[in-house]
Amino acid sequence: MTGFSAWASNLADLFYRCFIKEDRYKLLVSGIGVTIKVSLLAVVIGILIGMLIAMCNLSKRKPLKLIGGIYTDIIRGTPSVTQLMIIYFVIFATVNLDKWIIASIAFGVNSGAYVSEIIRAGIMSIDKGQTEAGRSLGLNAFQTMTRIVIPQAVKNIFPALCNEFIVLIKETAIVGYVGLMDIQKAGDFIKSATFIAFMPLIGTAIIYYVLIKMLTLLLNKIESSLRKSDVR
């Protein structure tokens, strides 16, 4: 047997022991579902919180501005894993909710602080004349913001939001701290059961890469459709 044949045979044996034997691949399949569920709900929560906090930070009312500033400062100044464990083991300790929902809330709260800054910067990038034009047409402040400013800001902030969503998916790899079997936790379980590190770690890395690559292609397509009306 040549060196390459021996290497290929050994690789195939490792693959079988890690993923095929005892149907261990099902752990990864289940983990993909958990990661996707947590990420999608966290994105929705993050956008809602981010929009609210951005409005607070842009408000001329000092109490709202203070609330937005404190929230952003605390969330961005503490590790996401610490926030996850506080929300899971302290805040929701006595609440009967599925683990993945609690994890989604934790990641959504974390993401909201970063999304709020993205939205705030996007809104501030719109020329002040747009707001003045809206008010001169008889629109009130809310109508001007929702009908004129935000639609224009969306194009500017979309790439940064896409990046935040991608980072969020990778951050969910820490949900194993609260007992959720996501992709990373499934890989760790296989590693512990087989005493093989290479194949499970490479496998989880490939799965994350494929998921993020698919999301990137989808988001790029959406961004292209948003930019169709731009004149270059």
Coordinates of C-alpha atoms in Angstrom, one line a residue:
M1 CA 0.0 0.0 0.0
T2 CA 1.4 3.3 -1.0
G3 CA 1.8 6.3 1.3
F4 CA -1.2 8.1 -0.3
S5 CA -3.4 4.9 -0.1
A6 CA -2.6 4.5 3.5
W7 CA -3.4 8.1 4.2
A8 CA -6.7 7.9 2.3
S9 CA -7.6 4.7 4.1
N10 CA -6.8 6.2 7.5
L11 CA -8.9 9.3 6.6
A12 CA -11.8 7.2 5.5
D13 CA -11.6 5.2 8.8
L14 CA -11.6 8.4 10.8
F15 CA -14.6 9.7 8.9
Y16 CA -16.5 6.5 9.5
R17 CA -15.7 6.4 13.3
C18 CA -16.6 10.1 13.8
F19 CA -19.7 10.5 11.6
I20 CA -21.1 7.2 10.3
K21 CA -20.6 4.9 13.3
E22 CA -23.6 5.0 15.7
D23 CA -25.2 7.6 13.4
R24 CA -23.1 10.4 14.9
Y25 CA -23.8 12.6 11.9
K26 CA -27.3 13.0 13.2
L27 CA -25.9 15.1 16.1
L28 CA -24.5 17.5 13.6
V29 CA -27.7 17.6 11.5
S30 CA -29.6 18.4 14.7
G31 CA -27.0 20.9 15.7
I32 CA -27.4 22.8 12.4
G33 CA -31.1 23.1 13.1
V34 CA -30.5 24.5 16.6
T35 CA -27.9 27.0 15.2
I36 CA -30.3 28.2 12.5
K37 CA -33.2 28.6 14.9
V38 CA -31.2 30.5 17.5
S39 CA -29.6 32.8 14.9
L40 CA -32.8 33.6 13.0
L41 CA -34.8 34.6 16.2
A42 CA -31.8 36.5 17.6
V43 CA -31.5 38.5 14.3
V44 CA -35.2 39.5 14.6
I45 CA -34.8 40.4 18.3
G46 CA -31.6 42.3 17.6
I47 CA -33.1 44.4 14.8
L48 CA -36.1 45.3 17.0
I49 CA -34.0 46.2 20.0
G50 CA -31.4 48.0 17.8
M51 CA -34.0 50.2 16.1
L52 CA -35.5 51.1 19.5
I53 CA -32.1 51.9 21.1
A54 CA -31.0 53.8 18.0
M55 CA -34.1 56.0 18.3
C56 CA -33.3 56.6 22.0
N57 CA -29.7 57.6 21.2
L58 CA -30.9 60.0 18.5
S59 CA -33.6 61.5 20.7
K60 CA -33.3 65.0 22.1
R61 CA -34.9 63.8 25.4
K62 CA -32.1 63.3 27.9
P63 CA -33.8 60.3 29.8
L64 CA -34.2 58.3 26.5
K65 CA -30.7 59.3 25.4
L66 CA -29.4 58.1 28.8
I67 CA -31.2 54.8 28.6
G68 CA -29.8 54.1 25.1
G69 CA -26.3 55.1 26.2
I70 CA -26.3 52.9 29.3
Y71 CA -27.7 49.9 27.4
T72 CA -25.1 50.2 24.6
D73 CA -22.2 50.8 27.0
I74 CA -23.0 47.8 29.2
I75 CA -23.7 45.3 26.4
R76 CA -20.7 46.3 24.4
G77 CA -18.5 46.3 27.5
T78 CA -19.2 42.7 28.7
P79 CA -18.5 39.3 27.1
S80 CA -21.4 37.7 25.2
V81 CA -20.8 34.4 27.0
T82 CA -21.3 36.2 30.4
Q83 CA -24.5 37.8 29.2
L84 CA -25.8 34.4 28.0
M85 CA -25.2 32.8 31.3
I86 CA -26.7 35.7 33.3
I87 CA -29.8 35.7 31.1
Y88 CA -30.1 31.9 31.3
F89 CA -29.1 31.1 34.9
V90 CA -30.3 34.3 36.6
I91 CA -33.0 36.3 34.7
F92 CA -34.8 33.3 33.1
A93 CA -33.9 30.7 35.8
T94 CA -37.5 30.3 36.9
V95 CA -39.2 30.9 33.6
N96 CA -40.5 27.8 31.7
L97 CA -39.1 28.6 28.2
D98 CA -37.2 26.4 25.7
K99 CA -33.4 26.7 26.0
W100 CA -33.1 27.8 22.4
I101 CA -35.6 30.7 22.9
I102 CA -33.7 31.9 26.0
A103 CA -30.4 31.7 24.0
S104 CA -32.0 33.6 21.2
I105 CA -33.1 36.4 23.5
A106 CA -29.5 36.6 25.0
F107 CA -27.9 36.9 21.6
G108 CA -30.6 39.3 20.4
V109 CA -30.0 41.5 23.4
N110 CA -26.3 41.4 22.6
S111 CA -26.7 42.1 18.9
G112 CA -29.2 44.9 19.6
A113 CA -26.4 47.1 21.0
Y114 CA -24.3 46.8 17.8
V115 CA -27.3 47.0 15.5
S116 CA -28.4 50.2 17.2
E117 CA -25.0 51.9 16.4
I118 CA -25.2 50.7 12.8
I119 CA -28.7 52.1 12.5
R120 CA -27.8 55.4 14.2
A121 CA -24.8 55.9 12.0
G122 CA -26.9 55.1 8.9
I123 CA -29.6 57.6 9.8
M124 CA -27.0 60.3 10.6
S125 CA -25.4 59.7 7.2
I126 CA -28.6 61.0 5.5
D127 CA -28.3 64.6 4.5
K128 CA -30.3 66.9 6.9
G129 CA -31.9 68.5 3.9
Q130 CA -33.9 65.3 3.4
T131 CA -35.6 65.8 6.8
E132 CA -36.2 69.4 6.1
A133 CA -37.7 68.5 2.7
G134 CA -40.1 66.1 4.4
R135 CA -41.2 68.6 7.0
S136 CA -41.8 71.2 4.3
L137 CA -44.1 68.8 2.6
G138 CA -46.2 68.7 5.7
L139 CA -45.0 65.4 7.2
N140 CA -44.5 65.1 10.9
A141 CA -41.2 63.9 12.5
F142 CA -42.3 60.2 12.6
Q143 CA -43.6 60.2 9.0
T144 CA -40.4 61.9 7.8
M145 CA -38.3 59.4 9.6
T146 CA -40.2 56.3 8.4
R147 CA -41.0 57.4 4.8
I148 CA -37.9 59.4 3.8
V149 CA -34.9 58.9 6.1
I150 CA -35.0 55.2 7.1
P151 CA -35.6 53.9 3.5
Q152 CA -32.5 55.8 2.3
A153 CA -30.5 54.7 5.4
V154 CA -31.3 51.0 4.8
K155 CA -29.1 50.9 1.7
N156 CA -26.2 52.4 3.6
I157 CA -26.5 50.2 6.7
F158 CA -27.3 46.9 4.9
P159 CA -23.7 45.7 4.4
A160 CA -22.9 46.4 8.0
L161 CA -26.0 44.6 9.1
C162 CA -25.1 41.6 7.0
N163 CA -21.7 41.5 8.7
E164 CA -23.4 41.6 12.1
F165 CA -25.7 38.7 11.1
I166 CA -22.7 36.6 10.0
V167 CA -20.8 37.4 13.3
L168 CA -24.0 36.5 15.2
I169 CA -24.1 33.0 13.6
K170 CA -20.5 32.4 14.7
E171 CA -21.2 33.7 18.2
T172 CA -23.9 31.1 18.7
A173 CA -21.2 28.5 19.0
I174 CA -21.1 29.3 22.8
V175 CA -24.7 28.0 23.4
G176 CA -23.2 24.8 24.7
Y177 CA -22.6 26.6 27.9
V178 CA -26.3 26.4 28.6
G179 CA -26.7 22.8 27.4
L180 CA -27.8 23.3 23.9
M181 CA -26.6 20.8 21.3
D182 CA -25.6 23.2 18.4
I183 CA -23.0 22.5 15.7
Q184 CA -20.0 23.2 17.9
K185 CA -21.4 21.2 20.9
A186 CA -22.2 18.3 18.6
G187 CA -18.6 18.4 17.3
D188 CA -17.3 18.4 20.9
F189 CA -19.5 15.5 21.8
I190 CA -18.1 13.4 18.9
K191 CA -14.6 14.4 19.9
S192 CA -15.2 13.2 23.4
A193 CA -16.8 10.0 22.3
T194 CA -14.1 9.0 19.8
F195 CA -11.0 10.7 21.3
I196 CA -10.4 12.1 17.8
A197 CA -10.0 15.8 17.5
F198 CA -9.1 16.4 13.9
M199 CA -12.2 15.2 12.0
P200 CA -14.9 16.6 14.3
L201 CA -13.2 20.0 14.4
I202 CA -12.7 20.2 10.7
G203 CA -16.2 19.0 10.1
T204 CA -17.8 21.7 12.3
A205 CA -15.6 24.3 10.6
I206 CA -16.7 23.2 7.2
I207 CA -20.4 23.3 8.2
Y208 CA -20.1 26.8 9.6
Y209 CA -18.3 27.9 6.5
V210 CA -20.9 26.5 4.2
L211 CA -23.8 28.1 6.2
I212 CA -22.1 31.5 6.2
K213 CA -21.2 31.3 2.6
M214 CA -24.8 30.5 1.6
L215 CA -26.0 33.4 3.8
T216 CA -23.4 35.7 2.3
L217 CA -24.5 34.9 -1.3
L218 CA -28.2 35.4 -0.3
L219 CA -27.5 38.8 1.4
N220 CA -25.3 39.9 -1.6
K221 CA -28.2 39.2 -3.9
I222 CA -30.6 41.2 -1.7
E223 CA -28.1 44.1 -1.6
S224 CA -27.8 44.0 -5.4
S225 CA -31.6 44.3 -5.7
L226 CA -31.6 47.3 -3.3
R227 CA -28.9 49.0 -5.3
K228 CA -30.6 48.6 -8.7
S229 CA -32.0 52.1 -8.5
D230 CA -28.6 53.7 -7.7
V231 CA -27.0 55.7 -10.5
R232 CA -23.2 55.2 -10.7

